[in-house]
PDB file of C-alpha atoms in Angstrom:
ATOM      1  CA  UNK A   1      -8.578 141.487  35.998  1.00 47.00           C
ATOM      2  CA  UNK A   2     -11.108 142.210  38.704  1.00 47.00           C
ATOM      3  CA  UNK A   3     -10.278 141.554  42.355  1.00 46.00           C
ATOM      4  CA  UNK A   4     -12.186 138.719  43.988  1.00 50.00           C
ATOM      5  CA  UNK A   5     -15.250 139.653  45.980  1.00 47.00           C
ATOM      6  CA  UNK A   6     -14.216 139.138  49.605  1.00 47.00           C
ATOM      7  CA  UNK A   7     -17.429 140.377  51.230  1.00 47.00           C
ATOM      8  CA  UNK A   8     -19.484 137.322  50.465  1.00 49.00           C
ATOM      9  CA  UNK A   9     -18.445 133.860  49.481  1.00 47.00           C
ATOM     10  CA  UNK A  10     -20.185 131.552  47.067  1.00 56.00           C
ATOM     11  CA  UNK A  11     -21.378 128.351  48.706  1.00 57.00           C
ATOM     12  CA  UNK A  12     -18.725 126.360  46.849  1.00 59.00           C
ATOM     13  CA  UNK A  13     -15.909 128.769  47.785  1.00 70.00           C
ATOM     14  CA  UNK A  14     -16.884 129.349  51.429  1.00 80.00           C
ATOM     15  CA  UNK A  15     -14.541 128.030  54.113  1.00 84.00           C
ATOM     16  CA  UNK A  16     -15.556 127.270  57.692  1.00 84.00           C
ATOM     17  CA  UNK A  17     -13.256 127.308  60.693  1.00 83.00           C
ATOM     18  CA  UNK A  18     -11.987 123.828  61.666  1.00 85.00           C
ATOM     19  CA  UNK A  19     -13.668 123.964  65.097  1.00 85.00           C
ATOM     20  CA  UNK A  20     -13.101 120.342  66.193  1.00 87.00           C
ATOM     21  CA  UNK A  21      -9.403 120.473  65.330  1.00 87.00           C
ATOM     22  CA  UNK A  22      -8.984 123.837  67.057  1.00 87.00           C
ATOM     23  CA  UNK A  23     -10.711 122.497  70.178  1.00 88.00           C
ATOM     24  CA  UNK A  24      -8.395 119.489  70.218  1.00 90.00           C
ATOM     25  CA  UNK A  25      -5.286 121.657  69.908  1.00 87.00           C
ATOM     26  CA  UNK A  26      -6.607 124.007  72.615  1.00 87.00           C
ATOM     27  CA  UNK A  27      -6.946 121.080  75.006  1.00 88.00           C
ATOM     28  CA  UNK A  28      -3.507 119.764  74.137  1.00 90.00           C
ATOM     29  CA  UNK A  29      -1.980 123.221  74.583  1.00 90.00           C
ATOM     30  CA  UNK A  30      -3.599 123.622  78.005  1.00 88.00           C
ATOM     31  CA  UNK A  31      -2.370 120.162  79.033  1.00 89.00           C
ATOM     32  CA  UNK A  32       1.125 121.020  77.846  1.00 91.00           C
ATOM     33  CA  UNK A  33       0.989 124.213  79.907  1.00 88.00           C
ATOM     34  CA  UNK A  34       0.033 122.275  83.053  1.00 87.00           C
ATOM     35  CA  UNK A  35       2.814 119.727  82.430  1.00 89.00           C
ATOM     36  CA  UNK A  36       5.445 122.411  81.908  1.00 90.00           C
ATOM     37  CA  UNK A  37       4.223 124.335  84.971  1.00 85.00           C
ATOM     38  CA  UNK A  38       4.486 121.159  87.041  1.00 84.00           C
ATOM     39  CA  UNK A  39       8.002 120.476  85.785  1.00 87.00           C
ATOM     40  CA  UNK A  40       8.981 124.059  86.480  1.00 86.00           C
ATOM     41  CA  UNK A  41       7.695 123.689  90.024  1.00 83.00           C
ATOM     42  CA  UNK A  42       9.635 120.444  90.432  1.00 84.00           C
ATOM     43  CA  UNK A  43      12.975 121.918  89.398  1.00 86.00           C
ATOM     44  CA  UNK A  44      12.634 125.189  91.279  1.00 84.00           C
ATOM     45  CA  UNK A  45      12.425 125.688  95.059  1.00 87.00           C
ATOM     46  CA  UNK A  46       8.646 126.087  94.702  1.00 85.00           C
ATOM     47  CA  UNK A  47       7.930 122.353  94.868  1.00 83.00           C
ATOM     48  CA  UNK A  48       5.829 119.909  92.890  1.00 84.00           C
ATOM     49  CA  UNK A  49       2.460 120.588  94.552  1.00 88.00           C
ATOM     50  CA  UNK A  50       2.780 124.357  94.260  1.00 89.00           C
ATOM     51  CA  UNK A  51       3.965 123.895  90.661  1.00 86.00           C
ATOM     52  CA  UNK A  52       0.877 121.842  89.797  1.00 88.00           C
ATOM     53  CA  UNK A  53      -1.420 124.441  91.340  1.00 91.00           C
ATOM     54  CA  UNK A  54       0.300 127.427  89.723  1.00 91.00           C
ATOM     55  CA  UNK A  55       0.735 125.622  86.394  1.00 89.00           C
ATOM     56  CA  UNK A  56      -2.914 124.595  86.324  1.00 91.00           C
ATOM     57  CA  UNK A  57      -3.953 128.133  87.132  1.00 94.00           C
ATOM     58  CA  UNK A  58      -1.763 129.636  84.398  1.00 93.00           C
ATOM     59  CA  UNK A  59      -2.857 127.102  81.795  1.00 91.00           C
ATOM     60  CA  UNK A  60      -6.454 127.554  82.949  1.00 92.00           C
ATOM     61  CA  UNK A  61      -6.303 131.273  82.205  1.00 94.00           C
ATOM     62  CA  UNK A  62      -4.960 130.468  78.740  1.00 93.00           C
ATOM     63  CA  UNK A  63      -7.697 127.844  78.278  1.00 91.00           C
ATOM     64  CA  UNK A  64     -10.396 130.419  79.082  1.00 92.00           C
ATOM     65  CA  UNK A  65      -9.051 132.595  76.271  1.00 91.00           C
ATOM     66  CA  UNK A  66      -8.930 129.612  73.924  1.00 91.00           C
ATOM     67  CA  UNK A  67     -12.547 128.720  74.688  1.00 90.00           C
ATOM     68  CA  UNK A  68     -13.572 132.325  74.005  1.00 91.00           C
ATOM     69  CA  UNK A  69     -11.695 132.169  70.687  1.00 89.00           C
ATOM     70  CA  UNK A  70     -13.436 128.917  69.777  1.00 89.00           C
ATOM     71  CA  UNK A  71     -16.824 130.455  70.542  1.00 90.00           C
ATOM     72  CA  UNK A  72     -15.958 133.358  68.271  1.00 89.00           C
ATOM     73  CA  UNK A  73     -15.122 130.971  65.420  1.00 89.00           C
ATOM     74  CA  UNK A  74     -18.284 128.930  66.032  1.00 89.00           C
ATOM     75  CA  UNK A  75     -20.322 132.110  65.662  1.00 87.00           C
ATOM     76  CA  UNK A  76     -18.717 133.075  62.358  1.00 86.00           C
ATOM     77  CA  UNK A  77     -20.323 131.980  59.136  1.00 87.00           C
ATOM     78  CA  UNK A  78     -18.403 130.382  56.303  1.00 85.00           C
ATOM     79  CA  UNK A  79     -16.488 132.989  54.394  1.00 84.00           C
ATOM     80  CA  UNK A  80     -14.135 133.487  51.506  1.00 83.00           C
ATOM     81  CA  UNK A  81     -10.610 132.197  51.881  1.00 81.00           C
ATOM     82  CA  UNK A  82      -9.386 135.758  51.320  1.00 82.00           C
ATOM     83  CA  UNK A  83     -10.932 137.109  54.547  1.00 85.00           C
ATOM     84  CA  UNK A  84      -9.864 134.425  57.017  1.00 84.00           C
ATOM     85  CA  UNK A  85      -6.308 135.670  57.539  1.00 82.00           C
ATOM     86  CA  UNK A  86      -7.545 138.986  58.952  1.00 87.00           C
ATOM     87  CA  UNK A  87     -10.051 137.231  61.191  1.00 88.00           C
ATOM     88  CA  UNK A  88      -7.479 134.777  62.573  1.00 87.00           C
ATOM     89  CA  UNK A  89      -4.892 137.506  63.106  1.00 88.00           C
ATOM     90  CA  UNK A  90      -7.388 139.723  64.922  1.00 90.00           C
ATOM     91  CA  UNK A  91      -8.674 136.863  67.079  1.00 90.00           C
ATOM     92  CA  UNK A  92      -5.176 135.718  68.014  1.00 90.00           C
ATOM     93  CA  UNK A  93      -3.916 139.193  68.905  1.00 92.00           C
ATOM     94  CA  UNK A  94      -7.044 140.013  70.861  1.00 92.00           C
ATOM     95  CA  UNK A  95      -6.969 136.689  72.690  1.00 92.00           C
ATOM     96  CA  UNK A  96      -3.327 137.104  73.707  1.00 92.00           C
ATOM     97  CA  UNK A  97      -3.858 140.664  74.936  1.00 93.00           C
ATOM     98  CA  UNK A  98      -7.016 139.892  76.906  1.00 93.00           C
ATOM     99  CA  UNK A  99      -5.702 136.674  78.446  1.00 95.00           C
ATOM    100  CA  UNK A 100      -2.433 138.391  79.428  1.00 95.00           C
ATOM    101  CA  UNK A 101      -4.453 141.052  81.244  1.00 96.00           C
ATOM    102  CA  UNK A 102      -6.579 138.371  82.935  1.00 95.00           C
ATOM    103  CA  UNK A 103      -3.438 136.430  83.864  1.00 96.00           C
ATOM    104  CA  UNK A 104      -1.943 139.554  85.436  1.00 97.00           C
ATOM    105  CA  UNK A 105      -5.124 140.064  87.440  1.00 97.00           C
ATOM    106  CA  UNK A 106      -5.168 136.439  88.595  1.00 96.00           C
ATOM    107  CA  UNK A 107      -1.491 136.588  89.491  1.00 97.00           C
ATOM    108  CA  UNK A 108      -1.878 139.766  91.546  1.00 97.00           C
ATOM    109  CA  UNK A 109      -5.022 138.598  93.334  1.00 97.00           C
ATOM    110  CA  UNK A 110      -4.141 134.927  94.033  1.00 95.00           C
ATOM    111  CA  UNK A 111      -0.319 135.208  94.126  1.00 95.00           C
ATOM    112  CA  UNK A 112       0.530 131.722  92.808  1.00 94.00           C
ATOM    113  CA  UNK A 113       4.128 130.609  92.379  1.00 93.00           C
ATOM    114  CA  UNK A 114       5.638 132.991  89.845  1.00 93.00           C
ATOM    115  CA  UNK A 115       7.677 130.778  87.493  1.00 92.00           C
ATOM    116  CA  UNK A 116       5.230 127.857  87.099  1.00 93.00           C
ATOM    117  CA  UNK A 117       2.247 130.184  86.630  1.00 94.00           C
ATOM    118  CA  UNK A 118       3.774 132.404  83.945  1.00 95.00           C
ATOM    119  CA  UNK A 119       5.626 129.631  82.153  1.00 93.00           C
ATOM    120  CA  UNK A 120       2.473 127.478  82.014  1.00 93.00           C
ATOM    121  CA  UNK A 121       0.447 130.448  80.767  1.00 95.00           C
ATOM    122  CA  UNK A 122       2.971 131.324  78.075  1.00 94.00           C
ATOM    123  CA  UNK A 123       3.536 127.735  76.950  1.00 93.00           C
ATOM    124  CA  UNK A 124      -0.204 127.069  76.663  1.00 92.00           C
ATOM    125  CA  UNK A 125      -0.883 130.374  74.887  1.00 93.00           C
ATOM    126  CA  UNK A 126       2.014 130.131  72.443  1.00 92.00           C
ATOM    127  CA  UNK A 127       1.478 126.421  71.731  1.00 91.00           C
ATOM    128  CA  UNK A 128      -2.159 127.121  70.896  1.00 90.00           C
ATOM    129  CA  UNK A 129      -1.172 130.102  68.749  1.00 91.00           C
ATOM    130  CA  UNK A 130       1.297 127.989  66.782  1.00 91.00           C
ATOM    131  CA  UNK A 131      -1.107 125.062  66.378  1.00 89.00           C
ATOM    132  CA  UNK A 132      -4.041 127.258  65.357  1.00 88.00           C
ATOM    133  CA  UNK A 133      -1.900 129.127  62.844  1.00 87.00           C
ATOM    134  CA  UNK A 134      -0.646 125.902  61.268  1.00 88.00           C
ATOM    135  CA  UNK A 135      -4.154 124.388  61.236  1.00 87.00           C
ATOM    136  CA  UNK A 136      -5.746 127.437  59.635  1.00 86.00           C
ATOM    137  CA  UNK A 137      -2.895 127.692  57.136  1.00 86.00           C
ATOM    138  CA  UNK A 138      -3.425 124.106  55.984  1.00 85.00           C
ATOM    139  CA  UNK A 139      -7.202 124.607  55.687  1.00 84.00           C
ATOM    140  CA  UNK A 140      -6.756 127.826  53.715  1.00 84.00           C
ATOM    141  CA  UNK A 141      -4.065 126.303  51.480  1.00 86.00           C
ATOM    142  CA  UNK A 142      -6.365 123.377  50.674  1.00 84.00           C
ATOM    143  CA  UNK A 143      -9.256 125.737  49.916  1.00 80.00           C
ATOM    144  CA  UNK A 144      -7.045 127.944  47.743  1.00 81.00           C
ATOM    145  CA  UNK A 145      -5.729 124.930  45.831  1.00 79.00           C
ATOM    146  CA  UNK A 146      -9.301 123.732  45.278  1.00 73.00           C
ATOM    147  CA  UNK A 147     -10.364 127.167  44.021  1.00 64.00           C
ATOM    148  CA  UNK A 148      -7.300 127.434  41.783  1.00 66.00           C
ATOM    149  CA  UNK A 149      -7.948 123.994  40.279  1.00 66.00           C
ATOM    150  CA  UNK A 150     -11.593 124.895  39.662  1.00 60.00           C
ATOM    151  CA  UNK A 151     -10.596 128.219  38.072  1.00 57.00           C
ATOM    152  CA  UNK A 152      -7.985 126.590  35.849  1.00 57.00           C
ATOM    153  CA  UNK A 153     -10.504 123.959  34.788  1.00 57.00           C
ATOM    154  CA  UNK A 154     -12.992 126.684  33.835  1.00 53.00           C
ATOM    155  CA  UNK A 155     -10.323 128.568  31.858  1.00 53.00           C
ATOM    156  CA  UNK A 156      -9.337 125.379  30.018  1.00 56.00           C
ATOM    157  CA  UNK A 157     -12.949 124.729  29.033  1.00 52.00           C
ATOM    158  CA  UNK A 158     -13.355 128.314  27.839  1.00 54.00           C
ATOM    159  CA  UNK A 159     -10.181 128.220  25.734  1.00 54.00           C
ATOM    160  CA  UNK A 160     -11.304 125.030  23.964  1.00 56.00           C
ATOM    161  CA  UNK A 161     -14.619 126.509  22.901  1.00 53.00           C
ATOM    162  CA  UNK A 162     -14.537 128.780  19.853  1.00 54.00           C
ATOM    163  CA  UNK A 163     -15.112 132.351  20.917  1.00 54.00           C
ATOM    164  CA  UNK A 164     -14.664 134.025  17.570  1.00 50.00           C
ATOM    165  CA  UNK A 165     -14.442 132.920  13.981  1.00 53.00           C
ATOM    166  CA  UNK A 166     -11.239 133.636  12.132  1.00 55.00           C
ATOM    167  CA  UNK A 167     -11.355 134.421   8.507  1.00 55.00           C
ATOM    168  CA  UNK A 168      -8.886 133.097   5.945  1.00 56.00           C
ATOM    169  CA  UNK A 169      -6.997 136.109   4.491  1.00 58.00           C
ATOM    170  CA  UNK A 170      -6.645 134.463   1.043  1.00 55.00           C
TER     171      UNK A 170
END
């Protein structure tokens, strides 16, 4: 059996990134980061105001990375379900590495409150990572199920049509 062609996707088999849903989860993840940063500031000696500022800054750095990731997905054409896992993995790893470096630079240069900043950054980044992974997984599962159903339907139609004549041995 030949391996599926993963370089190009037929129009019927092509899958696009769920941009609107990813944007929504990015916003929710950034908001969650700000909320957690604020709470962290409230329960530590830092204070509520400093927690809001540091939490917003940390979640803002994560949001910049999420926007860059969204722009990457917007620029990608529809592709085969078999190639999306590599793209999502590469984007997620790259986004986390780059935003962590940016966060370190922001932290060193602006010196916000330590705990709210880093906790907000990590919560926003990891919440978005989890949500994007789950969202892409459901989109890819649905596309795979659709392709499997179509393939099984084609096989069923082929098996019902006579492909060769059998002769009676008598």
